[in-house]
mmCIF file of C-alpha atoms and ligand atoms in Angstrom:
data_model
loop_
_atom_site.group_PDB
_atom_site.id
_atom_site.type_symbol
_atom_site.label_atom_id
_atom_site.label_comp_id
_atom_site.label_asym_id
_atom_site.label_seq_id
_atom_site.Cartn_x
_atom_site.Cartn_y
_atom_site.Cartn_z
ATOM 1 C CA UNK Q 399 -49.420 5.071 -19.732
ATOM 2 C CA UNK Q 400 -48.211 7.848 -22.356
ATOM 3 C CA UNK Q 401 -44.339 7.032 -23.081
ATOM 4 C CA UNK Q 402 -42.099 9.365 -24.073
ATOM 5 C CA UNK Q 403 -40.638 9.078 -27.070
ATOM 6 C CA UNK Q 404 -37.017 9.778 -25.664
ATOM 7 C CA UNK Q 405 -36.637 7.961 -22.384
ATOM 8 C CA UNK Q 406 -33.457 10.223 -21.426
ATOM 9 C CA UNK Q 407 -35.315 13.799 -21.867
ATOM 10 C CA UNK Q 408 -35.644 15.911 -18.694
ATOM 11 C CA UNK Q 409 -36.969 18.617 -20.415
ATOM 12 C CA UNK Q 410 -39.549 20.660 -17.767
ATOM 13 C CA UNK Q 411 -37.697 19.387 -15.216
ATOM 14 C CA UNK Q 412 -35.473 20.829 -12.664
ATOM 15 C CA UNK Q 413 -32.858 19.437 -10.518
ATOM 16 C CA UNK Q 414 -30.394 20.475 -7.385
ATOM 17 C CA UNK Q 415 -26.646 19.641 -8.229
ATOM 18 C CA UNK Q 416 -24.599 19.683 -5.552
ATOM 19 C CA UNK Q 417 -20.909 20.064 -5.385
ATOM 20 C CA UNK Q 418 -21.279 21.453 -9.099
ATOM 21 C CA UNK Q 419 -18.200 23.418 -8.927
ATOM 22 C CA UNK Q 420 -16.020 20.740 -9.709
ATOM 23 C CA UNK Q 421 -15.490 16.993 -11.682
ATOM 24 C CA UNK Q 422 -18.351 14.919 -11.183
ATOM 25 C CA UNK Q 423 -20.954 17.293 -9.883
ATOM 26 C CA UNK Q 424 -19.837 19.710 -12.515
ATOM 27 C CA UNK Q 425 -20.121 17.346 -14.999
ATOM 28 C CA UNK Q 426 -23.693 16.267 -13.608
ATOM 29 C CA UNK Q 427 -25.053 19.652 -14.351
ATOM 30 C CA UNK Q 428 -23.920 19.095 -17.751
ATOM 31 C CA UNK Q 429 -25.624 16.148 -18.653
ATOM 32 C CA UNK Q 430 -28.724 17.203 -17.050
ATOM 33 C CA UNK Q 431 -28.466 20.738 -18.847
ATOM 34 C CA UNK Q 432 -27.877 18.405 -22.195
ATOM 35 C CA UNK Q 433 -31.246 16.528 -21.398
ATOM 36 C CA UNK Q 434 -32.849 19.868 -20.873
ATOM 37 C CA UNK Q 435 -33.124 19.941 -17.233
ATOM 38 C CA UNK Q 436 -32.609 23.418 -15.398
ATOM 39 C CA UNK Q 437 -30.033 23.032 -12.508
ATOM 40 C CA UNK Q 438 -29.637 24.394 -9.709
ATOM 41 C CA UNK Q 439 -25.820 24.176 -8.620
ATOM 42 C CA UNK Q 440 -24.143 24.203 -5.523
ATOM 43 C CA UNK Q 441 -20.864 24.575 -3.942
ATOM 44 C CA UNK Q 442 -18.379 26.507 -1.910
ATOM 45 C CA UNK Q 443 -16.178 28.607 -4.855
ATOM 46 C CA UNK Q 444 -18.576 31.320 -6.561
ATOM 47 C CA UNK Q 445 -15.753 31.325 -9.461
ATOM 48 C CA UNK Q 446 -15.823 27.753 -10.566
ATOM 49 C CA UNK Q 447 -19.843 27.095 -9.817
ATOM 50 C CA UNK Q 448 -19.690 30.025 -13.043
ATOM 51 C CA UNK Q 449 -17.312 28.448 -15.226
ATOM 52 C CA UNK Q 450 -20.150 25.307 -14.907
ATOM 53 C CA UNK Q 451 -22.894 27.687 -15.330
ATOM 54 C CA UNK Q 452 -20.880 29.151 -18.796
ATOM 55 C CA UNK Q 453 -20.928 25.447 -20.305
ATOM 56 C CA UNK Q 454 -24.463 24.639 -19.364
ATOM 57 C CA UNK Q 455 -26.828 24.096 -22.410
ATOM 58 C CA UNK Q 456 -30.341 25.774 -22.088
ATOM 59 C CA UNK Q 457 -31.769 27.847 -19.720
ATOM 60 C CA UNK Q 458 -33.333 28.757 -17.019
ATOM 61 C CA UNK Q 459 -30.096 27.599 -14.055
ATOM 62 C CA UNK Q 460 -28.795 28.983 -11.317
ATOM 63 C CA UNK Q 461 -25.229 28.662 -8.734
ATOM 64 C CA UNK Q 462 -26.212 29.131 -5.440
ATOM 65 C CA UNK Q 463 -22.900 29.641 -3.337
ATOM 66 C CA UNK Q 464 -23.495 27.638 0.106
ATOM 67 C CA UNK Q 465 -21.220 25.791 2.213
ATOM 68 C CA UNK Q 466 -23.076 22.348 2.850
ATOM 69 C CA UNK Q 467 -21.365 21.672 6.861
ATOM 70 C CA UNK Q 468 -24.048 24.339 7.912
ATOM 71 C CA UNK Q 469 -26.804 21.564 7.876
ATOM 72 C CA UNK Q 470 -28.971 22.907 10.305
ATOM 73 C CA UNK Q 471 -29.778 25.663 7.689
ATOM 74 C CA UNK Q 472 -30.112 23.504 4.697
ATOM 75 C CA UNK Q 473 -34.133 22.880 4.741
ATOM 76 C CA UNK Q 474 -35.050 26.503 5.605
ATOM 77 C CA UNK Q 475 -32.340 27.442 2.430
ATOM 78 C CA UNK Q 476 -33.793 25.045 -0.021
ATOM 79 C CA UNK Q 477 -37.085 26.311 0.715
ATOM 80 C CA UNK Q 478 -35.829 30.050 0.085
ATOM 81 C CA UNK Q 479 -33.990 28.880 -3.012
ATOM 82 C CA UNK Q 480 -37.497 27.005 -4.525
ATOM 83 C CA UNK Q 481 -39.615 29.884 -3.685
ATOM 84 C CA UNK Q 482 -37.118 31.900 -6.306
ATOM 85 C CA UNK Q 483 -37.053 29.369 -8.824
ATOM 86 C CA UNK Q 484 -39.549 27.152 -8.621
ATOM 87 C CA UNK Q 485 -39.989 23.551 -7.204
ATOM 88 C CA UNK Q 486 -37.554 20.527 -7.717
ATOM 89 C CA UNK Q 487 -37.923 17.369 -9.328
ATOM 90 C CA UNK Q 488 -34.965 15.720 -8.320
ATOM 91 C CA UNK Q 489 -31.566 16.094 -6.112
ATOM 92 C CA UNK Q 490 -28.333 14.997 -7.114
ATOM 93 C CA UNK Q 491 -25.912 14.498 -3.322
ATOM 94 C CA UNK Q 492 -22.366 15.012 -5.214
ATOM 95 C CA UNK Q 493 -20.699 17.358 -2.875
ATOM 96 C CA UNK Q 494 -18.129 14.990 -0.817
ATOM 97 C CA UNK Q 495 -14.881 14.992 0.722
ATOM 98 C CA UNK Q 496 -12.592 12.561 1.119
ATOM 99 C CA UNK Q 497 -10.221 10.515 3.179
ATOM 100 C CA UNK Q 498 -7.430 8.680 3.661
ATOM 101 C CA UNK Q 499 -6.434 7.792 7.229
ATOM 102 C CA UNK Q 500 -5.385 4.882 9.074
ATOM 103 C CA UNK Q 501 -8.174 3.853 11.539
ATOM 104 C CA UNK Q 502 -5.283 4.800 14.097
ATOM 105 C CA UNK Q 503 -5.620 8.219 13.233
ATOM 106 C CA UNK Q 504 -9.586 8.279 12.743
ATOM 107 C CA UNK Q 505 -10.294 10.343 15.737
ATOM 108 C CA UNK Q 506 -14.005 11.829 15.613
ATOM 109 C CA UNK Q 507 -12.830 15.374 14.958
ATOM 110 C CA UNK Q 508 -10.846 14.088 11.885
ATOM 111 C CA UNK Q 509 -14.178 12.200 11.240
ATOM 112 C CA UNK Q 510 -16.695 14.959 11.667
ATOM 113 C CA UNK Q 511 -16.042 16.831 8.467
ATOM 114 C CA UNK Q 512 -16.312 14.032 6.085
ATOM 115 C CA UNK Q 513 -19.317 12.559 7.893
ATOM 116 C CA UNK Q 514 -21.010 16.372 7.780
ATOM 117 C CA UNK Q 515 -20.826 16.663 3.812
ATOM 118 C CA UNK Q 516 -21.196 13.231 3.065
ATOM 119 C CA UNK Q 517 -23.888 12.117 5.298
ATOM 120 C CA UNK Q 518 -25.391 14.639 7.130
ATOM 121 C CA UNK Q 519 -25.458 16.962 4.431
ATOM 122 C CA UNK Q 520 -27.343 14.540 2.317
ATOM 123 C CA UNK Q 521 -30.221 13.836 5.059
ATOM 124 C CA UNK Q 522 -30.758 17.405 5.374
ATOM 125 C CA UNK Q 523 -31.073 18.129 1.676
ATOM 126 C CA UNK Q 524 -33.772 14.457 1.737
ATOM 127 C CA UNK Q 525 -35.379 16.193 4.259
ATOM 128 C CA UNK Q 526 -35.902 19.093 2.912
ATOM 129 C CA UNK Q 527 -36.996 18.104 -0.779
ATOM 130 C CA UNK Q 528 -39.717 15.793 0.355
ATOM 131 C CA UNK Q 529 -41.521 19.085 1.594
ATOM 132 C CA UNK Q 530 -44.136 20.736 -0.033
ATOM 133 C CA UNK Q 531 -42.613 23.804 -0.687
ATOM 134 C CA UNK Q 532 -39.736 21.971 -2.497
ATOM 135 C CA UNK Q 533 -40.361 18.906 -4.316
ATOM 136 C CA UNK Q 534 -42.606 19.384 -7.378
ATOM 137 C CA UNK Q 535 -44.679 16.425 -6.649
ATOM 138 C CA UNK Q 536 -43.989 14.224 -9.776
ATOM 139 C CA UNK Q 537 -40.910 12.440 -11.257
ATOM 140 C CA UNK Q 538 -39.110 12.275 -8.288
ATOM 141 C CA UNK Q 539 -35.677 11.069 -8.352
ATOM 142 C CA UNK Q 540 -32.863 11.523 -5.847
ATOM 143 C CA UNK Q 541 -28.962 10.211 -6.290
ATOM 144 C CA UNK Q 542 -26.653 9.582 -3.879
ATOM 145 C CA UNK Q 543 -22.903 9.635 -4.975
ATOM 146 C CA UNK Q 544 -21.591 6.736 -3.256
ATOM 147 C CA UNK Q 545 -18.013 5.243 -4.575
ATOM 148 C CA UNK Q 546 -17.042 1.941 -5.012
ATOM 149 C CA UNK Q 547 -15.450 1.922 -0.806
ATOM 150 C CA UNK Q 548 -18.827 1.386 -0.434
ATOM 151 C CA UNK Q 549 -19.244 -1.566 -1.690
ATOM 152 C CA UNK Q 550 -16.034 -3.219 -1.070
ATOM 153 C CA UNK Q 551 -12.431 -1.691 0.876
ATOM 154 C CA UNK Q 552 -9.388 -0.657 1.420
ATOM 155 C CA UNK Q 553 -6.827 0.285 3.960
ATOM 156 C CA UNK Q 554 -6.919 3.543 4.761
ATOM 157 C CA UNK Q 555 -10.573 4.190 3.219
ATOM 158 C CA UNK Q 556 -12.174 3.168 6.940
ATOM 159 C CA UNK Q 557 -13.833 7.057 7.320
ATOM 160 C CA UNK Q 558 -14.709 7.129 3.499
ATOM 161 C CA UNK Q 559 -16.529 3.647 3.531
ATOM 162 C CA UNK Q 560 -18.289 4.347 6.165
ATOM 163 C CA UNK Q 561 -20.335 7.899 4.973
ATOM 164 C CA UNK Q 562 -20.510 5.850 1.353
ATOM 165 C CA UNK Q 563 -22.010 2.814 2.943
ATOM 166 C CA UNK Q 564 -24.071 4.949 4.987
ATOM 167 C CA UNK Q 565 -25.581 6.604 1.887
ATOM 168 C CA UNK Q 566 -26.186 3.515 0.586
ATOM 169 C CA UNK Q 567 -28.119 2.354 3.436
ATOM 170 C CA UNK Q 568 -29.398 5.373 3.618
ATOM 171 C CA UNK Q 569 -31.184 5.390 -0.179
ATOM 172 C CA UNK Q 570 -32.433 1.907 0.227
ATOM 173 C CA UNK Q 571 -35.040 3.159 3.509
ATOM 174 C CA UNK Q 572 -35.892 6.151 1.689
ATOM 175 C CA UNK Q 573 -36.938 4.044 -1.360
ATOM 176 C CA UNK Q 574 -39.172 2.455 0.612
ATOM 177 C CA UNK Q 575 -40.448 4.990 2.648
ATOM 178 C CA UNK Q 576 -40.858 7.395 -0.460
ATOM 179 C CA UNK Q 577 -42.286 5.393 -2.589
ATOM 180 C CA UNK Q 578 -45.797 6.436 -2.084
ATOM 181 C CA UNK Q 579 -44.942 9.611 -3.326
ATOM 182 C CA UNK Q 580 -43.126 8.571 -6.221
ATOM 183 C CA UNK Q 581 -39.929 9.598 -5.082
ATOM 184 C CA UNK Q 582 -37.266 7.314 -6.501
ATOM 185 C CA UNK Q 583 -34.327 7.108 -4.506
ATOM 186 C CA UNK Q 584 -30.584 5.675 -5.946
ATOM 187 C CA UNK Q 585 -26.790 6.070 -5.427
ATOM 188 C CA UNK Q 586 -23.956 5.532 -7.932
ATOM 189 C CA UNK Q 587 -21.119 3.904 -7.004
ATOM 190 C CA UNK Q 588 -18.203 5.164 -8.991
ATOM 191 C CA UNK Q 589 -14.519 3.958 -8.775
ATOM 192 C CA UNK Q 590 -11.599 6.254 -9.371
ATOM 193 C CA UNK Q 591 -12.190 9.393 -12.144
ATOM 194 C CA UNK Q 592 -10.088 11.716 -13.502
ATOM 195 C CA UNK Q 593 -10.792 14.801 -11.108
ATOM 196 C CA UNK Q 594 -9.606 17.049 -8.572
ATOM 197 C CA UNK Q 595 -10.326 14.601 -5.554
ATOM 198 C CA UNK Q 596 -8.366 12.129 -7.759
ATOM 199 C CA UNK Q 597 -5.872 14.666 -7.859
ATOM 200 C CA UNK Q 598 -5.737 14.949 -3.982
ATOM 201 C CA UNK Q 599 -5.565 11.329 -3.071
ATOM 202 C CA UNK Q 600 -2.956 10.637 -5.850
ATOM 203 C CA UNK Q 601 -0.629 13.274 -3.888
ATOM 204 C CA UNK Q 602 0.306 10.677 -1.360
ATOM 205 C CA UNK Q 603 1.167 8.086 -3.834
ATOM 206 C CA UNK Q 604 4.372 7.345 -5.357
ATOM 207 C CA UNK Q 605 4.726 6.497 -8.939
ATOM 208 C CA UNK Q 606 4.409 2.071 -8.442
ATOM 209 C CA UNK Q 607 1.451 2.913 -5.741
ATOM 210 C CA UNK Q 608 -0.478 5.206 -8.631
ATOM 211 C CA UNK Q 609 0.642 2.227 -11.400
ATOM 212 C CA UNK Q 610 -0.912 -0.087 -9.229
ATOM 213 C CA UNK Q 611 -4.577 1.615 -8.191
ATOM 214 C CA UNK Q 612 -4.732 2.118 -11.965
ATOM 215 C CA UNK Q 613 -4.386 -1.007 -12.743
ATOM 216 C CA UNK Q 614 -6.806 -2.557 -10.288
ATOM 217 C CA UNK Q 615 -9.380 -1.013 -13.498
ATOM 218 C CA UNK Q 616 -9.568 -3.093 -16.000
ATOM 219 C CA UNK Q 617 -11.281 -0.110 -17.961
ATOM 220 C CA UNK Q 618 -8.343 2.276 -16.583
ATOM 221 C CA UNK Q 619 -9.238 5.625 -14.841
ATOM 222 C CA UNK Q 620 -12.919 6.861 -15.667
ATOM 223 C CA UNK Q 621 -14.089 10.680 -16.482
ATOM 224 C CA UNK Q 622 -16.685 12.755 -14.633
ATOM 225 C CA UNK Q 623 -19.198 12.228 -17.708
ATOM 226 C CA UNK Q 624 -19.081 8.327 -17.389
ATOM 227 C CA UNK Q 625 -20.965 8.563 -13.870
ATOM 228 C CA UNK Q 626 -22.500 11.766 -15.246
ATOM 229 C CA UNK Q 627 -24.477 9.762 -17.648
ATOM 230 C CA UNK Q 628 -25.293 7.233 -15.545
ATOM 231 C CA UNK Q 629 -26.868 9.711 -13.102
ATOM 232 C CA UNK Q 630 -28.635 11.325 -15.609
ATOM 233 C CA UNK Q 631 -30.163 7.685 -16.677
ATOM 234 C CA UNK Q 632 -31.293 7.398 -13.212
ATOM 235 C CA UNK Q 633 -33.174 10.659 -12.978
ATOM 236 C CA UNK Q 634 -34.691 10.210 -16.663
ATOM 237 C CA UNK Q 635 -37.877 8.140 -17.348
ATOM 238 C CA UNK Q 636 -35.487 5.478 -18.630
ATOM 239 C CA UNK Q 637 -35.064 4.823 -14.509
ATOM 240 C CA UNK Q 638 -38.706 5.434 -13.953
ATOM 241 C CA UNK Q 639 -38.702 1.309 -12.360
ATOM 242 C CA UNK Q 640 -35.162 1.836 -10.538
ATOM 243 C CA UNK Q 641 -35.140 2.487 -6.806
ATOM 244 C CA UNK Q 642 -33.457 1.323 -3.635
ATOM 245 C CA UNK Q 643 -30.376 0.107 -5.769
ATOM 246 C CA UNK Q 644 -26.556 1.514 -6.396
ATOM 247 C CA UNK Q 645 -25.390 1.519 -9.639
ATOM 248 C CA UNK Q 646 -21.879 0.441 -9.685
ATOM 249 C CA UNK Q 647 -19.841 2.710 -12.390
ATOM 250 C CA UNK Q 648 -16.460 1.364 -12.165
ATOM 251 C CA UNK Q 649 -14.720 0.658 -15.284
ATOM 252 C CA UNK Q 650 -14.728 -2.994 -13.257
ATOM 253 C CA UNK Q 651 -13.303 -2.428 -10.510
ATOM 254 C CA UNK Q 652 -15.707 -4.350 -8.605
ATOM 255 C CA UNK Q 653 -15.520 -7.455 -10.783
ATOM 256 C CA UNK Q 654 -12.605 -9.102 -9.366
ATOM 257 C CA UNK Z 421 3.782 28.969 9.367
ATOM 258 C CA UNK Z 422 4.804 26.655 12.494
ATOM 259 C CA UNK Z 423 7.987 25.192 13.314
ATOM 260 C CA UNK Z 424 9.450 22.324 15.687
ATOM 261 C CA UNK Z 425 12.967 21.166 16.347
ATOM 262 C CA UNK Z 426 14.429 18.380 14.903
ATOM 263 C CA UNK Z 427 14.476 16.302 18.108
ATOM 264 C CA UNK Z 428 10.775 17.214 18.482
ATOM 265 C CA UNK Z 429 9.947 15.702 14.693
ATOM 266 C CA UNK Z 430 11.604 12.342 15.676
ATOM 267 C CA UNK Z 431 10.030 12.195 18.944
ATOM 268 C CA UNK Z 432 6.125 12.949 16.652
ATOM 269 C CA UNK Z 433 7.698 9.791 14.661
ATOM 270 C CA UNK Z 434 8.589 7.498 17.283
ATOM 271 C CA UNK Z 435 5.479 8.160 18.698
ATOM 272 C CA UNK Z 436 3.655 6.950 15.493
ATOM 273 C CA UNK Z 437 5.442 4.612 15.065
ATOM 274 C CA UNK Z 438 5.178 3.217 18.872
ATOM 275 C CA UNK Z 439 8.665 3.121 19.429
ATOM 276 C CA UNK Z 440 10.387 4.286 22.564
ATOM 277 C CA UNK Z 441 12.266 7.884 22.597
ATOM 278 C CA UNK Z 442 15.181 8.246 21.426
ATOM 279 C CA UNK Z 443 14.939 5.021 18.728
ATOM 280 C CA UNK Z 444 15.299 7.036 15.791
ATOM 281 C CA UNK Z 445 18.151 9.087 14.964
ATOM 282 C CA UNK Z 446 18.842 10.775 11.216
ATOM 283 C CA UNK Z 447 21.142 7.973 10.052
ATOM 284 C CA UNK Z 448 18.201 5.543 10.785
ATOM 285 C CA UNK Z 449 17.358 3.846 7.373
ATOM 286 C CA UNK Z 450 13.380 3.568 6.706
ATOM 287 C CA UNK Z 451 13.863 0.416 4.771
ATOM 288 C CA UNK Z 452 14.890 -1.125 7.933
ATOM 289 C CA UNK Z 453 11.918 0.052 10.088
ATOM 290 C CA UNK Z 454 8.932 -2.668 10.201
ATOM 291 C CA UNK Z 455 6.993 -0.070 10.802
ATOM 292 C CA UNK Z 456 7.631 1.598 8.015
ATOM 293 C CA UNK Z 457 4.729 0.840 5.462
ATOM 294 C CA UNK Z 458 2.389 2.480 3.315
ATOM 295 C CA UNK Z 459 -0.148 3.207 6.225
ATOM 296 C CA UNK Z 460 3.044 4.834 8.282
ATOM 297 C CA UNK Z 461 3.747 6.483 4.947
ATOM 298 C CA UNK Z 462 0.208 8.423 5.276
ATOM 299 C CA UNK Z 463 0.222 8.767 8.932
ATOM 300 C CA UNK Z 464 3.404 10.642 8.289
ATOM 301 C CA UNK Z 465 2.180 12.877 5.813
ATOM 302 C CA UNK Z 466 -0.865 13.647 8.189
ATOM 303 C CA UNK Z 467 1.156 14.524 11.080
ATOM 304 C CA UNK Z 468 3.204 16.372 8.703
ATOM 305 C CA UNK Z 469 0.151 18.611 7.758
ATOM 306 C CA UNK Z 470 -1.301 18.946 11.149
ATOM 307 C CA UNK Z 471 1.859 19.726 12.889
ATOM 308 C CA UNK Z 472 3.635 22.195 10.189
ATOM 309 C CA UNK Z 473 1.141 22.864 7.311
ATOM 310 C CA UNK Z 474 3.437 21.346 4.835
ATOM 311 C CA UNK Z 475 1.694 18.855 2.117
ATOM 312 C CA UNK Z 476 4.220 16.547 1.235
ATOM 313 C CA UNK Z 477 4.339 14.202 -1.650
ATOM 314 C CA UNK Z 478 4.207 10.581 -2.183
ATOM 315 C CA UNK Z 479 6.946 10.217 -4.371
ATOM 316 C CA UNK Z 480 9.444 13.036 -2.268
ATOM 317 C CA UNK Z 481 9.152 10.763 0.370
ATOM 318 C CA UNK Z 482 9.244 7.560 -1.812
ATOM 319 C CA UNK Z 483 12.787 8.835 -2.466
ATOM 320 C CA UNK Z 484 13.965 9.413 0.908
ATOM 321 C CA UNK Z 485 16.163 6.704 2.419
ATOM 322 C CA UNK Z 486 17.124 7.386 6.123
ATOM 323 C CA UNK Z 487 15.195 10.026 8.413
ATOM 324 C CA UNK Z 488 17.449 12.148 7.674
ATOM 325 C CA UNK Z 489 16.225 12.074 4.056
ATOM 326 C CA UNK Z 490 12.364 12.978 5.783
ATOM 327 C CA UNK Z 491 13.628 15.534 7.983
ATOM 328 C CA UNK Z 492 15.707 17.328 4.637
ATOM 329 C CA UNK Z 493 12.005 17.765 3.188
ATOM 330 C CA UNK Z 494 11.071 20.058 5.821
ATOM 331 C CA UNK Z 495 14.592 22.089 5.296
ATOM 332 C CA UNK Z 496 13.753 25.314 7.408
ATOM 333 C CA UNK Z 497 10.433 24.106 9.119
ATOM 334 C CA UNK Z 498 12.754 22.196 11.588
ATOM 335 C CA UNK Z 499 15.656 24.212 13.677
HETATM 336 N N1 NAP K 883 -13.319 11.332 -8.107
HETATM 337 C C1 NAP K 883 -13.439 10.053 -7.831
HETATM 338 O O1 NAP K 883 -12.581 9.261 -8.200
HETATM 339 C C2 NAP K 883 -14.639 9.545 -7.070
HETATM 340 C C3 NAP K 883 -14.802 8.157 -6.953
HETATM 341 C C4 NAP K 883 -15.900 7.661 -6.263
HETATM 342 C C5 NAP K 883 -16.817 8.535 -5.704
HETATM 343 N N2 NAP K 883 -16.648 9.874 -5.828
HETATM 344 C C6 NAP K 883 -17.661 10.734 -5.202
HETATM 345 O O2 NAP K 883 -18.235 11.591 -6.165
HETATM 346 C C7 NAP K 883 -18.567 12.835 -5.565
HETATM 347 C C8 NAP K 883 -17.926 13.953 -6.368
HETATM 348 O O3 NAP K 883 -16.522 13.766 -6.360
HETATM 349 P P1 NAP K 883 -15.526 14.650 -7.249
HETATM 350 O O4 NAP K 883 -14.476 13.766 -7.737
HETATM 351 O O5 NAP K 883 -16.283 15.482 -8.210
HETATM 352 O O6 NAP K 883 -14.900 15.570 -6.097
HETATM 353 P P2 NAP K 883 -14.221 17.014 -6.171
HETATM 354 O O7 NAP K 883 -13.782 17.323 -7.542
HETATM 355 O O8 NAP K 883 -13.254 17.026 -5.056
HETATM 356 O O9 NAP K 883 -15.440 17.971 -5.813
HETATM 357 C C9 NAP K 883 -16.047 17.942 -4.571
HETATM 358 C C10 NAP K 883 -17.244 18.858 -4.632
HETATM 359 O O10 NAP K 883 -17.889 18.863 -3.358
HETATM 360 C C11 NAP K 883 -18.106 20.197 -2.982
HETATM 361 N N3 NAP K 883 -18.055 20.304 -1.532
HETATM 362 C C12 NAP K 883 -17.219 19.681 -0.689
HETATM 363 N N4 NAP K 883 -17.454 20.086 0.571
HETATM 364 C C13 NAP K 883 -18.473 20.979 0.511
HETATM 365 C C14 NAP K 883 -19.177 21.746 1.475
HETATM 366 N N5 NAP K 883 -18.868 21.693 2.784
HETATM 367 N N6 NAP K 883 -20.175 22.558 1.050
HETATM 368 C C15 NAP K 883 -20.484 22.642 -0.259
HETATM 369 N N7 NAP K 883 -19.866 21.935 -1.213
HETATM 370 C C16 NAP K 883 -18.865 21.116 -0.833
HETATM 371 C C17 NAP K 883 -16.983 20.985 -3.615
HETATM 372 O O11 NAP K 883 -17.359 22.323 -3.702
HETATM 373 P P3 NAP K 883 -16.241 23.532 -3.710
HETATM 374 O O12 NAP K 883 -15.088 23.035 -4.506
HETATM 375 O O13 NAP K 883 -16.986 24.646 -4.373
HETATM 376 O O14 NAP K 883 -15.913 23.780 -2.299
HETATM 377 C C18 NAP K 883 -16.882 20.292 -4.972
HETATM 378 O O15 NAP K 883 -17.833 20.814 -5.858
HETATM 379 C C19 NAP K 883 -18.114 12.742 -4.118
HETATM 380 O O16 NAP K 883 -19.199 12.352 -3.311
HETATM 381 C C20 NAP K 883 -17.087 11.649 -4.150
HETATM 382 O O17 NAP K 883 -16.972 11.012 -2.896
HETATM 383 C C21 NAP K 883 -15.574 10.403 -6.493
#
């Protein structure tokens, strides 16, 4: 077995980022450009999957604008998008939306969107990178973005928990069922960053409720590059042994 | 941008709030109001968005004290 001498370089590798127009995804392609990865981003706004493209070290990446809720499309798409520029190694699921509803109000139309980019979105994308035409057929590695609601609760996060928990599920079969093709297959479990979803949850909170969810992290908020990192260590020969697990990235949230 | 009457608003809140029609009226004082908790809080806000588009804030609605106070943060939304 040849080691590398730096068990964090992706260099010759290339990887599918999705939901790289903003925080965590963004920050994703980032680290992976750092490790010398090419990326291949996705997301929604054209305007911000460039300002992620502008930072990215290296070259040889690409922003492919694509709404992820049109899953039916996705495998036909990936394969049009591999033939262009070349097979994947690896997919990073970091497109997500988020919730928070009382189960009251957790009809299935209020449901349907967040299970579409959460779950759906990410068996589609599986699907299609285990095909020929897609996956590069050595150092496999795919991460899930789970959160921390999907390891433990909260009122309110009943929709959310469920997709994360599902992905977590989710990652564990695949592991198992991909292994023979040496596709690893992980999620990372983040609790609350600094970001624009942060941003949009925050909104319904008043000043003692934000004191309070801050507080329940003993390391205090985290940034985008904190699970960045760790995603990138999963994807890197440093994880070549990882697979079926979540890696909780919490700032110890989950501790207590 | 849509808009409801005032007696329509209470009658969306009583109705989240499973009370019968006509229980609320502006003078009612939220602090008072079981019901009224942090999950009520973001039902509110929900209906809020569905029924009138607005996005209203945590702490706006922190502040308010009666339903009166609420139905002020819609100003012209409600006739
Ligand atoms: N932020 C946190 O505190 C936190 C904590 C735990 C877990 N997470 C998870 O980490 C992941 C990233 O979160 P984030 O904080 O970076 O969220 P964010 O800033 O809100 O970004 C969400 C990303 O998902 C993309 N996206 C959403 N719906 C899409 C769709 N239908 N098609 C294509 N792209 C879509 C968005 O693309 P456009 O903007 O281009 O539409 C954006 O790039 C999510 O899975 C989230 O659940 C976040």
């Amino acid at each position: 077995m040849n080691s590398p001498k730096n068990p964090y370089d992706l260099t010759g590798r290339r990887y599918l980022v999705t939901g790289a127009s903003s925080g965590i995804g963004a920050a994703i392609a980032l680290a992976l450009s750092r490790q010398g990865a090419a990326v291949i981003g996705v997301g929604r706004n054209a305007g911000r999957l460039e300002q992620t493209r502008a930072g990215l070290a290296g070259q040889g990446h690409s922003m492919q604008v694509r709404d992820l809720s049109d899953v039916d499309s996705l495998p036909a798409w990936l394969e049009a998008v591999c033939a262009e520029s070349g097979p994947l190694n690896g997919l990073v699921h970091a497109a997500g939306a988020q919730s928070a509803l009382p189960v009251k109000l957790l009809t299935p139309a209020r449901m349907k969107p967040l299970q579409t980019v959460n779950v759906d979105a990410a068996l589609a994308l599986v699907r299609a990178f285990i095909g020929p035409k897609v996956y590069a057929g050595e150092d496999g590695a795919i991460v899930l973005l789970s959160s921390v609601m999907g390891q433990v609760g909260a009122p309110a996060r009943v929709g959310y928990s469920l997709t994360k928990g599902a992905l977590e599920g989710m990652a564990r079969s695949l592991a198992l069922e991909l292994a023979p093709r040496r596709i690893r297959v992980n999620c990372v479990a983040p609790a609350f960053v600094n970001s624009p979803m942060l941003d949009e949850m925050s909104r319904t909170w008043d000043d003692a409720q934000r004191a309070r969810v801050e507080q329940m992290h003993p390391l205090g908020f985290g940034e985008p590059e904190d699970v960045a990192n760790a995603v990138a260590f999963l994807l890197a020969p440093s994880g070549r042994w990882i697979t079926g697990s979540t890696l909780v990235v919490d700032g110890g949230y989950t501790a207590q | 941008m849509s808009s409801m009457t005032k007696t329509e608003f209470m009658g969306e809140m009583e109705a989240l709030m499973e009370m019968p029609a006509g229980a609320l009226s502006a003078e009612t004082i939220l602090k008072d109001l079981a019901q009224w908790d942090s999950m009520q809080v973001l039902s509110f806000i929900v209906m809020v968005e569905e029924k009138l588009g607005t996005v209203l804030d945590g702490d706006e609605i922190a502040k308010a004290k009666t339903v009166g106070d609420l139905l002020a943060l819609l100003g012209d939304q409600l006739q």
